[in-house]
mmCIF file of C-alpha atoms in Angstrom:
data_model
loop_
_atom_site.group_PDB
_atom_site.id
_atom_site.type_symbol
_atom_site.label_atom_id
_atom_site.label_comp_id
_atom_site.label_asym_id
_atom_site.label_seq_id
_atom_site.Cartn_x
_atom_site.Cartn_y
_atom_site.Cartn_z
ATOM 1 C CA MET A 978 -40.599 -212.351 -31.089
ATOM 2 C CA ASN A 979 -43.870 -210.091 -31.513
ATOM 3 C CA GLY A 980 -45.925 -213.085 -30.131
ATOM 4 C CA GLY A 981 -43.912 -213.010 -26.771
ATOM 5 C CA LYS A 982 -44.227 -209.245 -26.222
ATOM 6 C CA ARG A 983 -48.018 -209.632 -26.767
ATOM 7 C CA PHE A 984 -47.834 -212.433 -24.161
ATOM 8 C CA LEU A 985 -45.531 -210.409 -21.913
ATOM 9 C CA HIS A 986 -48.112 -207.413 -22.250
ATOM 10 C CA ALA A 987 -51.053 -209.666 -21.438
ATOM 11 C CA VAL A 988 -49.465 -211.290 -18.297
ATOM 12 C CA LEU A 989 -48.586 -207.557 -17.035
ATOM 13 C CA ARG A 990 -52.157 -206.441 -17.753
ATOM 14 C CA LEU A 991 -53.538 -209.370 -15.986
ATOM 15 C CA MET A 992 -51.265 -208.857 -12.967
ATOM 16 C CA GLY A 993 -52.432 -205.110 -12.700
ATOM 17 C CA ALA A 994 -56.158 -206.187 -12.627
ATOM 18 C CA MET A 995 -55.455 -208.614 -9.947
ATOM 19 C CA ILE A 996 -53.692 -206.161 -7.708
ATOM 20 C CA ASN A 997 -56.389 -203.651 -8.287
ATOM 21 C CA PHE A 998 -59.101 -206.187 -7.621
ATOM 22 C CA VAL A 999 -57.393 -207.155 -4.310
ATOM 23 C CA ALA A 1000 -56.775 -203.566 -3.147
ATOM 24 C CA VAL A 1001 -60.625 -202.695 -4.022
ATOM 25 C CA SER A 1002 -61.549 -205.628 -2.354
ATOM 26 C CA LEU A 1003 -59.421 -204.927 0.960
ATOM 27 C CA LEU A 1004 -60.621 -201.238 1.029
ATOM 28 C CA VAL A 1005 -64.164 -202.610 0.717
ATOM 29 C CA PHE A 1006 -63.545 -205.173 3.460
ATOM 30 C CA PHE A 1007 -62.136 -202.790 5.953
ATOM 31 C CA VAL A 1008 -64.755 -200.001 5.132
ATOM 32 C CA ALA A 1009 -67.666 -202.619 5.737
ATOM 33 C CA LEU A 1010 -66.086 -203.678 8.677
ATOM 34 C CA TYR A 1011 -65.605 -200.539 9.999
ATOM 35 C CA PHE A 1012 -69.271 -199.510 9.699
ATOM 36 C CA THR A 1013 -71.013 -202.772 10.590
ATOM 37 C CA ASP A 1014 -69.029 -203.407 14.062
ATOM 38 C CA SER A 1015 -69.033 -200.486 16.134
ATOM 39 C CA LEU A 1016 -66.503 -202.500 18.672
ATOM 40 C CA ILE A 1017 -63.573 -202.625 16.039
ATOM 41 C CA PHE A 1018 -62.774 -199.035 16.752
ATOM 42 C CA THR A 1019 -60.283 -198.537 19.577
ATOM 43 C CA ASP A 1020 -59.715 -195.454 21.344
ATOM 44 C CA ILE A 1021 -56.893 -193.412 19.496
ATOM 45 C CA SER A 1022 -56.434 -191.008 21.797
ATOM 46 C CA THR A 1023 -53.011 -192.242 23.088
ATOM 47 C CA SER A 1024 -51.527 -193.355 19.801
ATOM 48 C CA CYS A 1025 -53.263 -191.573 16.911
ATOM 49 C CA VAL A 1026 -54.532 -188.365 18.119
ATOM 50 C CA SER A 1027 -53.248 -186.481 15.208
ATOM 51 C CA CYS A 1028 -53.283 -189.139 12.545
ATOM 52 C CA LYS A 1029 -53.344 -187.875 9.073
ATOM 53 C CA LYS A 1030 -53.202 -191.461 7.534
ATOM 54 C CA PRO A 1031 -55.394 -194.527 8.413
ATOM 55 C CA GLY A 1032 -53.745 -196.513 10.926
ATOM 56 C CA PHE A 1033 -54.272 -200.069 11.644
ATOM 57 C CA GLU A 1034 -53.812 -202.187 14.924
ATOM 58 C CA MET A 1035 -55.110 -205.256 16.553
ATOM 59 C CA ALA A 1036 -58.048 -204.276 18.905
ATOM 60 C CA SER A 1037 -57.274 -204.784 22.544
ATOM 61 C CA PRO A 1038 -58.781 -205.825 24.819
ATOM 62 C CA PHE A 1039 -60.211 -208.335 22.537
ATOM 63 C CA ARG A 1040 -63.765 -209.610 23.007
ATOM 64 C CA ASP A 1041 -64.801 -213.123 24.253
ATOM 65 C CA VAL A 1042 -67.591 -213.613 22.060
ATOM 66 C CA ASN A 1043 -68.505 -217.133 23.185
ATOM 67 C CA ASP A 1044 -68.377 -216.051 27.019
ATOM 68 C CA ASP A 1045 -66.025 -219.404 27.609
ATOM 69 C CA GLY A 1046 -63.197 -217.429 29.153
ATOM 70 C CA LYS A 1047 -61.039 -218.040 25.931
ATOM 71 C CA ILE A 1048 -60.084 -215.556 23.086
ATOM 72 C CA THR A 1049 -60.241 -217.659 19.647
ATOM 73 C CA VAL A 1050 -58.864 -216.584 16.347
ATOM 74 C CA ASP A 1051 -62.419 -215.900 15.098
ATOM 75 C CA GLU A 1052 -62.696 -213.129 18.226
ATOM 76 C CA TRP A 1053 -59.885 -211.024 17.009
ATOM 77 C CA ARG A 1054 -60.630 -207.712 15.250
ATOM 78 C CA ILE A 1055 -58.931 -205.301 13.395
ATOM 79 C CA ALA A 1056 -59.013 -201.514 14.554
ATOM 80 C CA ILE A 1057 -59.114 -198.958 11.560
ATOM 81 C CA SER A 1058 -58.659 -195.465 12.934
ATOM 82 C CA PRO A 1059 -60.505 -193.111 10.413
ATOM 83 C CA THR A 1060 -58.401 -190.469 8.254
ATOM 84 C CA THR A 1061 -58.873 -187.352 10.550
ATOM 85 C CA THR A 1062 -56.851 -184.527 12.187
ATOM 86 C CA ASP A 1063 -60.060 -184.167 14.839
ATOM 87 C CA PRO A 1064 -60.054 -184.312 17.672
ATOM 88 C CA LYS A 1065 -56.120 -183.667 18.339
ATOM 89 C CA ILE A 1066 -53.833 -182.066 20.924
ATOM 90 C CA GLU A 1067 -51.786 -179.256 20.131
ATOM 91 C CA PRO A 1068 -49.340 -178.751 22.927
ATOM 92 C CA GLU A 1069 -48.500 -175.156 23.985
ATOM 93 C CA LEU A 1070 -44.628 -175.133 22.836
ATOM 94 C CA ASN A 1071 -43.557 -172.154 24.663
ATOM 95 C CA PRO A 1072 -45.544 -171.957 27.993
ATOM 96 C CA THR A 1073 -44.418 -169.375 30.513
ATOM 97 C CA GLU A 1074 -42.886 -170.442 33.926
ATOM 98 C CA GLN A 1075 -46.156 -169.818 35.752
ATOM 99 C CA GLN A 1076 -48.207 -171.828 33.116
ATOM 100 C CA ARG A 1077 -45.860 -174.895 33.318
ATOM 101 C CA VAL A 1078 -46.063 -174.766 37.365
ATOM 102 C CA ALA A 1079 -49.821 -174.739 37.221
ATOM 103 C CA LEU A 1080 -49.827 -177.803 34.606
ATOM 104 C CA GLU A 1081 -47.559 -179.951 36.901
ATOM 105 C CA ARG A 1082 -49.669 -178.812 39.965
ATOM 106 C CA VAL A 1083 -53.073 -179.764 37.962
ATOM 107 C CA ASN A 1084 -51.278 -182.922 36.934
ATOM 108 C CA TYR A 1085 -50.177 -183.957 40.308
ATOM 109 C CA TYR A 1086 -53.660 -184.237 41.306
ATOM 110 C CA ARG A 1087 -54.757 -185.989 38.181
ATOM 111 C CA ASP A 1088 -52.016 -188.599 38.610
ATOM 112 C CA PHE A 1089 -53.454 -189.152 42.348
ATOM 113 C CA VAL A 1090 -56.872 -189.943 41.236
ATOM 114 C CA GLY A 1091 -55.520 -192.391 38.200
ATOM 115 C CA LEU A 1092 -56.206 -190.060 35.279
ATOM 116 C CA LYS A 1093 -54.120 -189.189 32.469
ATOM 117 C CA ASP A 1094 -52.176 -185.904 32.413
ATOM 118 C CA ILE A 1095 -53.666 -182.797 30.364
ATOM 119 C CA THR A 1096 -51.532 -180.645 28.057
ATOM 120 C CA LEU A 1097 -51.317 -176.724 27.924
ATOM 121 C CA ASN A 1098 -52.565 -175.119 24.709
ATOM 122 C CA GLU A 1099 -51.543 -171.922 23.253
ATOM 123 C CA ALA A 1100 -55.040 -170.493 22.722
ATOM 124 C CA ILE A 1101 -56.553 -171.703 25.741
ATOM 125 C CA ASN A 1102 -53.426 -169.931 27.689
ATOM 126 C CA LYS A 1103 -54.174 -166.587 25.827
ATOM 127 C CA ALA A 1104 -57.920 -166.856 26.915
ATOM 128 C CA ALA A 1105 -57.067 -167.643 30.298
ATOM 129 C CA GLN A 1106 -54.328 -164.850 30.615
ATOM 130 C CA ALA A 1107 -56.653 -162.451 28.968
ATOM 131 C CA HIS A 1108 -59.468 -163.077 31.534
ATOM 132 C CA ALA A 1109 -57.315 -163.042 34.429
ATOM 133 C CA LYS A 1110 -56.069 -159.456 33.422
ATOM 134 C CA TYR A 1111 -59.768 -158.600 33.100
ATOM 135 C CA ASN A 1112 -60.715 -160.079 36.600
ATOM 136 C CA VAL A 1113 -57.771 -157.958 38.264
ATOM 137 C CA THR A 1114 -58.662 -154.749 36.353
ATOM 138 C CA HIS A 1115 -62.296 -154.996 37.276
ATOM 139 C CA THR A 1116 -61.645 -156.259 40.917
ATOM 140 C CA GLN A 1117 -63.763 -159.688 40.170
ATOM 141 C CA SER A 1118 -63.358 -163.334 40.465
ATOM 142 C CA GLY A 1119 -66.223 -164.427 38.169
ATOM 143 C CA HIS A 1120 -66.250 -165.989 34.652
ATOM 144 C CA GLU A 1121 -68.276 -163.559 32.901
ATOM 145 C CA GLU A 1122 -67.322 -160.502 30.981
ATOM 146 C CA SER A 1123 -69.263 -157.370 29.582
ATOM 147 C CA PRO A 1124 -68.982 -156.307 26.119
ATOM 148 C CA GLY A 1125 -67.657 -152.902 25.790
ATOM 149 C CA GLU A 1126 -65.336 -152.970 29.098
ATOM 150 C CA GLU A 1127 -61.621 -152.711 28.734
ATOM 151 C CA GLY A 1128 -60.006 -156.176 28.100
ATOM 152 C CA PHE A 1129 -63.312 -157.764 27.000
ATOM 153 C CA THR A 1130 -62.583 -160.915 24.769
ATOM 154 C CA GLY A 1131 -65.664 -162.954 25.308
ATOM 155 C CA ILE A 1132 -68.829 -163.086 27.719
ATOM 156 C CA TRP A 1133 -68.072 -166.801 28.682
ATOM 157 C CA PRO A 1134 -65.009 -169.183 28.953
ATOM 158 C CA TRP A 1135 -66.080 -170.879 25.581
ATOM 159 C CA ASP A 1136 -66.291 -167.649 23.890
ATOM 160 C CA ARG A 1137 -63.008 -166.397 25.061
ATOM 161 C CA ILE A 1138 -61.116 -169.875 23.929
ATOM 162 C CA LYS A 1139 -62.822 -169.390 20.623
ATOM 163 C CA PHE A 1140 -61.595 -165.744 20.304
ATOM 164 C CA PHE A 1141 -58.283 -166.848 20.555
ATOM 165 C CA GLY A 1142 -58.389 -169.552 18.056
ATOM 166 C CA TYR A 1143 -59.510 -172.545 19.818
ATOM 167 C CA LYS A 1144 -62.735 -173.349 17.622
ATOM 168 C CA GLU A 1145 -63.504 -177.026 17.541
ATOM 169 C CA PHE A 1146 -64.345 -178.543 21.012
ATOM 170 C CA THR A 1147 -67.214 -180.427 22.992
ATOM 171 C CA TYR A 1148 -66.725 -179.246 26.465
ATOM 172 C CA ALA A 1149 -65.177 -176.335 28.076
ATOM 173 C CA THR A 1150 -65.234 -174.776 31.632
ATOM 174 C CA GLU A 1151 -63.135 -172.680 33.841
ATOM 175 C CA VAL A 1152 -61.891 -172.059 37.739
ATOM 176 C CA ALA A 1153 -60.927 -168.634 38.734
ATOM 177 C CA SER A 1154 -60.138 -166.819 41.932
ATOM 178 C CA MET A 1155 -58.947 -163.531 43.689
ATOM 179 C CA ARG A 1156 -56.537 -163.005 46.255
ATOM 180 C CA TRP A 1157 -56.201 -159.838 48.270
ATOM 181 C CA ALA A 1158 -53.217 -158.892 50.644
ATOM 182 C CA SER A 1159 -51.746 -156.473 52.738
ATOM 183 C CA HIS A 1160 -48.066 -157.871 52.532
ATOM 184 C CA ASP A 1161 -46.072 -158.191 49.562
ATOM 185 C CA TYR A 1162 -44.827 -161.463 50.002
ATOM 186 C CA LEU A 1163 -48.493 -162.755 49.827
ATOM 187 C CA LEU A 1164 -48.782 -161.034 46.371
ATOM 188 C CA GLN A 1165 -46.239 -163.074 44.589
ATOM 189 C CA ILE A 1166 -47.947 -165.249 41.840
ATOM 190 C CA ASP A 1167 -48.147 -168.681 43.013
ATOM 191 C CA PRO A 1168 -49.742 -171.101 40.757
ATOM 192 C CA LYS A 1169 -49.107 -174.074 42.862
ATOM 193 C CA TRP A 1170 -50.982 -172.215 45.749
ATOM 194 C CA ALA A 1171 -53.997 -171.366 43.136
ATOM 195 C CA VAL A 1172 -54.511 -175.080 42.417
ATOM 196 C CA ASP A 1173 -54.302 -176.149 45.956
ATOM 197 C CA GLY A 1174 -56.899 -173.905 46.752
ATOM 198 C CA TRP A 1175 -59.033 -174.941 43.979
ATOM 199 C CA VAL A 1176 -58.724 -178.557 44.952
ATOM 200 C CA ASP A 1177 -59.575 -177.755 48.413
ATOM 201 C CA THR A 1178 -63.108 -176.661 47.310
ATOM 202 C CA VAL A 1179 -66.058 -178.372 46.209
ATOM 203 C CA TYR A 1180 -67.297 -176.923 42.686
ATOM 204 C CA HIS A 1181 -63.602 -175.768 41.468
ATOM 205 C CA ARG A 1182 -62.290 -179.065 42.263
ATOM 206 C CA LEU A 1183 -64.331 -180.950 39.665
ATOM 207 C CA PRO A 1184 -62.906 -179.623 36.454
ATOM 208 C CA ILE A 1185 -59.013 -180.323 37.657
ATOM 209 C CA ILE A 1186 -60.017 -184.030 38.108
ATOM 210 C CA SER A 1187 -62.414 -184.387 35.471
ATOM 211 C CA PRO A 1188 -61.940 -187.224 32.885
ATOM 212 C CA ARG A 1189 -63.655 -185.223 30.292
ATOM 213 C CA VAL A 1190 -60.871 -182.468 29.952
ATOM 214 C CA PHE A 1191 -57.665 -183.160 27.942
ATOM 215 C CA GLU A 1192 -56.058 -179.468 27.406
ATOM 216 C CA ALA A 1193 -55.880 -176.275 29.695
ATOM 217 C CA GLY A 1194 -54.411 -172.764 29.800
ATOM 218 C CA PHE A 1195 -53.640 -170.924 33.008
ATOM 219 C CA GLY A 1196 -53.319 -166.970 33.699
ATOM 220 C CA ALA A 1197 -52.735 -164.850 36.356
ATOM 221 C CA GLY A 1198 -52.675 -160.862 36.698
ATOM 222 C CA LYS A 1199 -51.451 -158.517 39.397
ATOM 223 C CA VAL A 1200 -52.726 -154.820 40.197
ATOM 224 C CA GLU A 1201 -51.939 -153.234 43.372
ATOM 225 C CA LYS A 1202 -52.790 -155.440 46.077
ATOM 226 C CA ARG A 1203 -54.746 -158.096 44.770
ATOM 227 C CA LEU A 1204 -53.946 -161.093 42.330
ATOM 228 C CA ALA A 1205 -56.231 -163.004 39.967
ATOM 229 C CA TYR A 1206 -56.050 -166.507 38.648
ATOM 230 C CA VAL A 1207 -57.708 -168.302 36.072
ATOM 231 C CA MET A 1208 -57.380 -171.965 34.562
ATOM 232 C CA ASP A 1209 -59.667 -172.980 31.448
ATOM 233 C CA PHE A 1210 -60.305 -176.472 30.470
ATOM 234 C CA ALA A 1211 -61.276 -177.962 27.345
ATOM 235 C CA ASN A 1212 -62.169 -181.173 25.519
ATOM 236 C CA PRO A 1213 -61.273 -180.916 21.619
ATOM 237 C CA GLY A 1214 -63.759 -183.475 20.572
ATOM 238 C CA PHE A 1215 -62.628 -187.264 22.473
ATOM 239 C CA ALA A 1216 -65.548 -189.473 23.055
ATOM 240 C CA GLU A 1217 -67.009 -189.508 26.567
ATOM 241 C CA VAL A 1218 -65.737 -192.281 28.844
ATOM 242 C CA LYS A 1219 -67.739 -193.911 32.039
ATOM 243 C CA ARG A 1220 -65.185 -193.300 34.949
ATOM 244 C CA VAL A 1221 -65.769 -192.763 38.661
ATOM 245 C CA VAL A 1222 -63.202 -190.524 40.030
ATOM 246 C CA HIS A 1223 -63.153 -189.635 43.797
ATOM 247 C CA TYR A 1224 -61.017 -187.128 45.964
ATOM 248 C CA PRO A 1225 -59.644 -187.788 48.403
ATOM 249 C CA VAL A 1226 -58.183 -191.066 47.195
ATOM 250 C CA ASP A 1227 -57.963 -194.487 49.066
ATOM 251 C CA ARG A 1228 -55.267 -194.297 51.676
ATOM 252 C CA GLN A 1229 -54.050 -190.376 51.216
ATOM 253 C CA SER A 1230 -52.652 -188.773 53.995
ATOM 254 C CA ASP A 1231 -52.071 -185.123 55.092
ATOM 255 C CA VAL A 1232 -55.724 -184.181 53.936
ATOM 256 C CA PRO A 1233 -56.828 -180.996 55.078
ATOM 257 C CA PHE A 1234 -59.554 -181.390 58.196
ATOM 258 C CA GLU A 1235 -61.646 -178.308 57.361
ATOM 259 C CA PHE A 1236 -63.415 -176.371 54.569
ATOM 260 C CA LYS A 1237 -63.463 -172.520 55.516
ATOM 261 C CA GLY A 1238 -66.274 -171.808 52.620
ATOM 262 C CA ASP A 1239 -63.887 -169.926 50.479
ATOM 263 C CA GLU A 1240 -65.849 -170.313 47.472
ATOM 264 C CA THR A 1241 -68.244 -168.562 45.081
ATOM 265 C CA PRO A 1242 -70.899 -170.043 44.452
ATOM 266 C CA ASP A 1243 -71.424 -171.063 47.981
ATOM 267 C CA PRO A 1244 -72.100 -175.156 48.193
ATOM 268 C CA LEU A 1245 -73.736 -174.680 51.548
ATOM 269 C CA PRO A 1246 -75.630 -171.319 51.205
ATOM 270 C CA GLY A 1247 -76.745 -170.382 55.190
ATOM 271 C CA LYS A 1248 -74.657 -173.038 56.787
ATOM 272 C CA LYS A 1249 -71.983 -171.846 59.239
ATOM 273 C CA TYR A 1250 -68.489 -172.412 58.448
ATOM 274 C CA PRO A 1251 -65.867 -173.961 58.989
ATOM 275 C CA VAL A 1252 -67.028 -177.119 58.007
ATOM 276 C CA GLY A 1253 -65.132 -180.678 57.427
ATOM 277 C CA TYR A 1254 -63.128 -181.168 54.307
ATOM 278 C CA PRO A 1255 -65.258 -182.258 51.258
ATOM 279 C CA VAL A 1256 -65.514 -185.514 49.840
ATOM 280 C CA THR A 1257 -66.334 -185.569 46.311
ATOM 281 C CA VAL A 1258 -67.257 -188.351 43.579
ATOM 282 C CA THR A 1259 -67.670 -187.775 39.855
ATOM 283 C CA PHE A 1260 -69.456 -190.116 37.781
ATOM 284 C CA ASN A 1261 -68.078 -189.242 34.678
ATOM 285 C CA GLY A 1262 -70.207 -190.076 31.471
ATOM 286 C CA TYR A 1263 -73.207 -191.461 33.371
ATOM 287 C CA GLN A 1264 -76.766 -189.713 32.785
ATOM 288 C CA SER A 1265 -78.567 -191.444 35.503
ATOM 289 C CA ILE A 1266 -77.158 -191.269 38.590
ATOM 290 C CA LYS A 1267 -78.736 -192.324 42.147
ATOM 291 C CA ILE A 1268 -77.182 -192.354 45.722
ATOM 292 C CA ILE A 1269 -78.399 -195.161 47.564
ATOM 293 C CA SER A 1270 -76.219 -194.642 50.750
ATOM 294 C CA SER A 1271 -73.536 -192.816 51.911
ATOM 295 C CA GLU A 1272 -71.558 -192.428 55.114
ATOM 296 C CA VAL A 1273 -68.420 -191.232 56.439
ATOM 297 C CA ARG A 1274 -66.962 -193.021 59.752
ATOM 298 C CA ASP A 1275 -63.875 -192.230 61.983
ATOM 299 C CA SER A 1276 -61.212 -194.648 63.065
ATOM 300 C CA ASN A 1277 -63.438 -195.211 66.335
ATOM 301 C CA GLY A 1278 -66.468 -196.052 64.128
ATOM 302 C CA VAL A 1279 -68.429 -193.114 64.899
ATOM 303 C CA SER A 1280 -70.591 -191.925 61.894
ATOM 304 C CA VAL A 1281 -69.782 -188.227 60.977
ATOM 305 C CA PRO A 1282 -72.856 -185.856 60.172
ATOM 306 C CA CYS A 1283 -72.450 -184.767 56.599
ATOM 307 C CA TYR A 1284 -74.219 -182.388 54.288
ATOM 308 C CA ARG A 1285 -74.957 -184.076 50.849
ATOM 309 C CA LEU A 1286 -74.786 -182.477 47.360
ATOM 310 C CA LEU A 1287 -76.452 -185.000 45.190
ATOM 311 C CA PRO A 1288 -75.640 -185.166 41.545
ATOM 312 C CA TYR A 1289 -77.449 -182.549 39.373
ATOM 313 C CA SER A 1290 -78.954 -181.117 42.074
ATOM 314 C CA ASP A 1291 -77.524 -177.579 41.016
ATOM 315 C CA GLN A 1292 -76.065 -176.477 37.957
ATOM 316 C CA PHE A 1293 -72.272 -176.764 39.538
ATOM 317 C CA ILE A 1294 -72.371 -180.207 40.976
ATOM 318 C CA ARG A 1295 -73.464 -181.832 37.691
ATOM 319 C CA ASP A 1296 -72.496 -185.486 37.494
ATOM 320 C CA SER A 1297 -70.664 -185.450 40.972
ATOM 321 C CA PHE A 1298 -71.820 -186.050 44.326
ATOM 322 C CA ALA A 1299 -70.237 -184.388 47.624
ATOM 323 C CA LEU A 1300 -70.195 -185.380 51.174
ATOM 324 C CA ILE A 1301 -69.444 -182.267 53.482
ATOM 325 C CA PRO A 1302 -68.974 -183.149 57.089
ATOM 326 C CA LYS A 1303 -71.120 -180.644 59.361
ATOM 327 C CA GLU A 1304 -68.082 -179.915 61.325
ATOM 328 C CA PRO A 1305 -64.114 -179.928 60.956
ATOM 329 C CA LEU A 1306 -62.592 -183.381 61.016
ATOM 330 C CA GLU A 1307 -60.364 -184.236 63.827
ATOM 331 C CA ARG A 1308 -56.627 -183.771 63.045
ATOM 332 C CA GLY A 1309 -54.669 -186.888 62.428
ATOM 333 C CA MET A 1310 -57.766 -188.920 62.308
ATOM 334 C CA VAL A 1311 -58.199 -192.062 59.971
ATOM 335 C CA TYR A 1312 -61.775 -191.803 58.072
ATOM 336 C CA ASP A 1313 -63.592 -194.110 56.092
ATOM 337 C CA VAL A 1314 -66.001 -193.564 53.189
ATOM 338 C CA LYS A 1315 -68.432 -195.893 51.866
ATOM 339 C CA ILE A 1316 -70.865 -195.052 48.809
ATOM 340 C CA GLU A 1317 -73.400 -197.043 47.197
ATOM 341 C CA ALA A 1318 -74.826 -195.834 43.926
ATOM 342 C CA ILE A 1319 -76.527 -196.889 40.975
ATOM 343 C CA ALA A 1320 -75.572 -195.064 37.430
ATOM 344 C CA ASP A 1321 -77.109 -196.076 34.259
ATOM 345 C CA ASP A 1322 -78.174 -199.239 35.922
ATOM 346 C CA ASP A 1323 -74.547 -200.190 37.054
ATOM 347 C CA PRO A 1324 -74.339 -201.082 40.706
ATOM 348 C CA ILE A 1325 -71.322 -198.929 42.184
ATOM 349 C CA TYR A 1326 -69.785 -199.809 45.628
ATOM 350 C CA LEU A 1327 -67.158 -197.472 47.101
ATOM 351 C CA ASP A 1328 -65.186 -197.950 50.086
ATOM 352 C CA TRP A 1329 -61.800 -196.244 51.020
ATOM 353 C CA SER A 1330 -60.316 -194.320 53.611
ATOM 354 C CA PHE A 1331 -57.977 -191.213 53.996
ATOM 355 C CA THR A 1332 -56.210 -189.576 57.039
ATOM 356 C CA THR A 1333 -56.514 -185.921 58.130
ATOM 357 C CA SER A 1334 -53.298 -183.756 58.592
ATOM 358 C CA THR A 1335 -52.194 -182.615 61.911
ATOM 359 C CA SER A 1336 -51.614 -178.885 60.755
ATOM 360 C CA ALA A 1337 -53.829 -176.459 58.942
ATOM 361 C CA ARG A 1338 -52.710 -175.689 55.184
ATOM 362 C CA ASP A 1339 -51.025 -172.228 54.797
#
């Protein structure tokens, strides 16, 4: 009887040792795999943005290691997402109606250019709202605040989002505007009007349709006959991706035909306004960008003279390129755009068209 118990105990100890050995072996295997093959880790931004436990999934798309057009069993990889809570998205649970409308309009344009929707963040909302109140109080439309002045929460946008609790981020930017009006009906807070106005500029358009941003906040303030709008954008730490985004998009209709220069800083200092509607291309994630050729032609084949703002030619255009027709475009006309560039040794060819509106935008 005692011999039977000793045998059973020995079997149980052996099984326990085997289980421990298998568990440790698997752990070592996955850790070694993770650190030795950088391609096994897939983007977790859509499926595991706030994971607290390791997540496993089959990597996709798979690699064709042999370049034979087929995926073999040996070319499959296991993707392991590390145990982390950063970066993560923390959506605003109780946005105001104005914030909700602003976000919907921003995502309308992002959907247009094929980008993922962004979300509102509570801390960024507070920062944007505070700066809108500061701007309208001090009759300004800029991005800087002065210590000691009423409503001060931080000198720059990144200082202000930190002040309100958004501590971890790799990128932050802001758009802002001010509206003066003599009629009360023009002084109703209108987030859609604000977002449309930013998109119809050069510099202020870029953050709205940037692949670099994932979260945002919106604020508005009103004092007497003036309105201030502010929208902040941030990236909580997601990896940079290489992506080319242009606006207007292919076959877009009802595109404004002119740009009146209602933007500070002025993208065309010293030039006469109005000019044609700006065409912008963002080379997100690229470090070296060279524009080989660029052209806008109308449907009659006539080339349109344009001003060109080259990538990194100033601190505001950054990784983007702008083509701005020197004269307002024709109403109801189809325009073709062709751009050839080299970005980080990648040849990029863009060829698309858009149609201008027959009437001015309100």
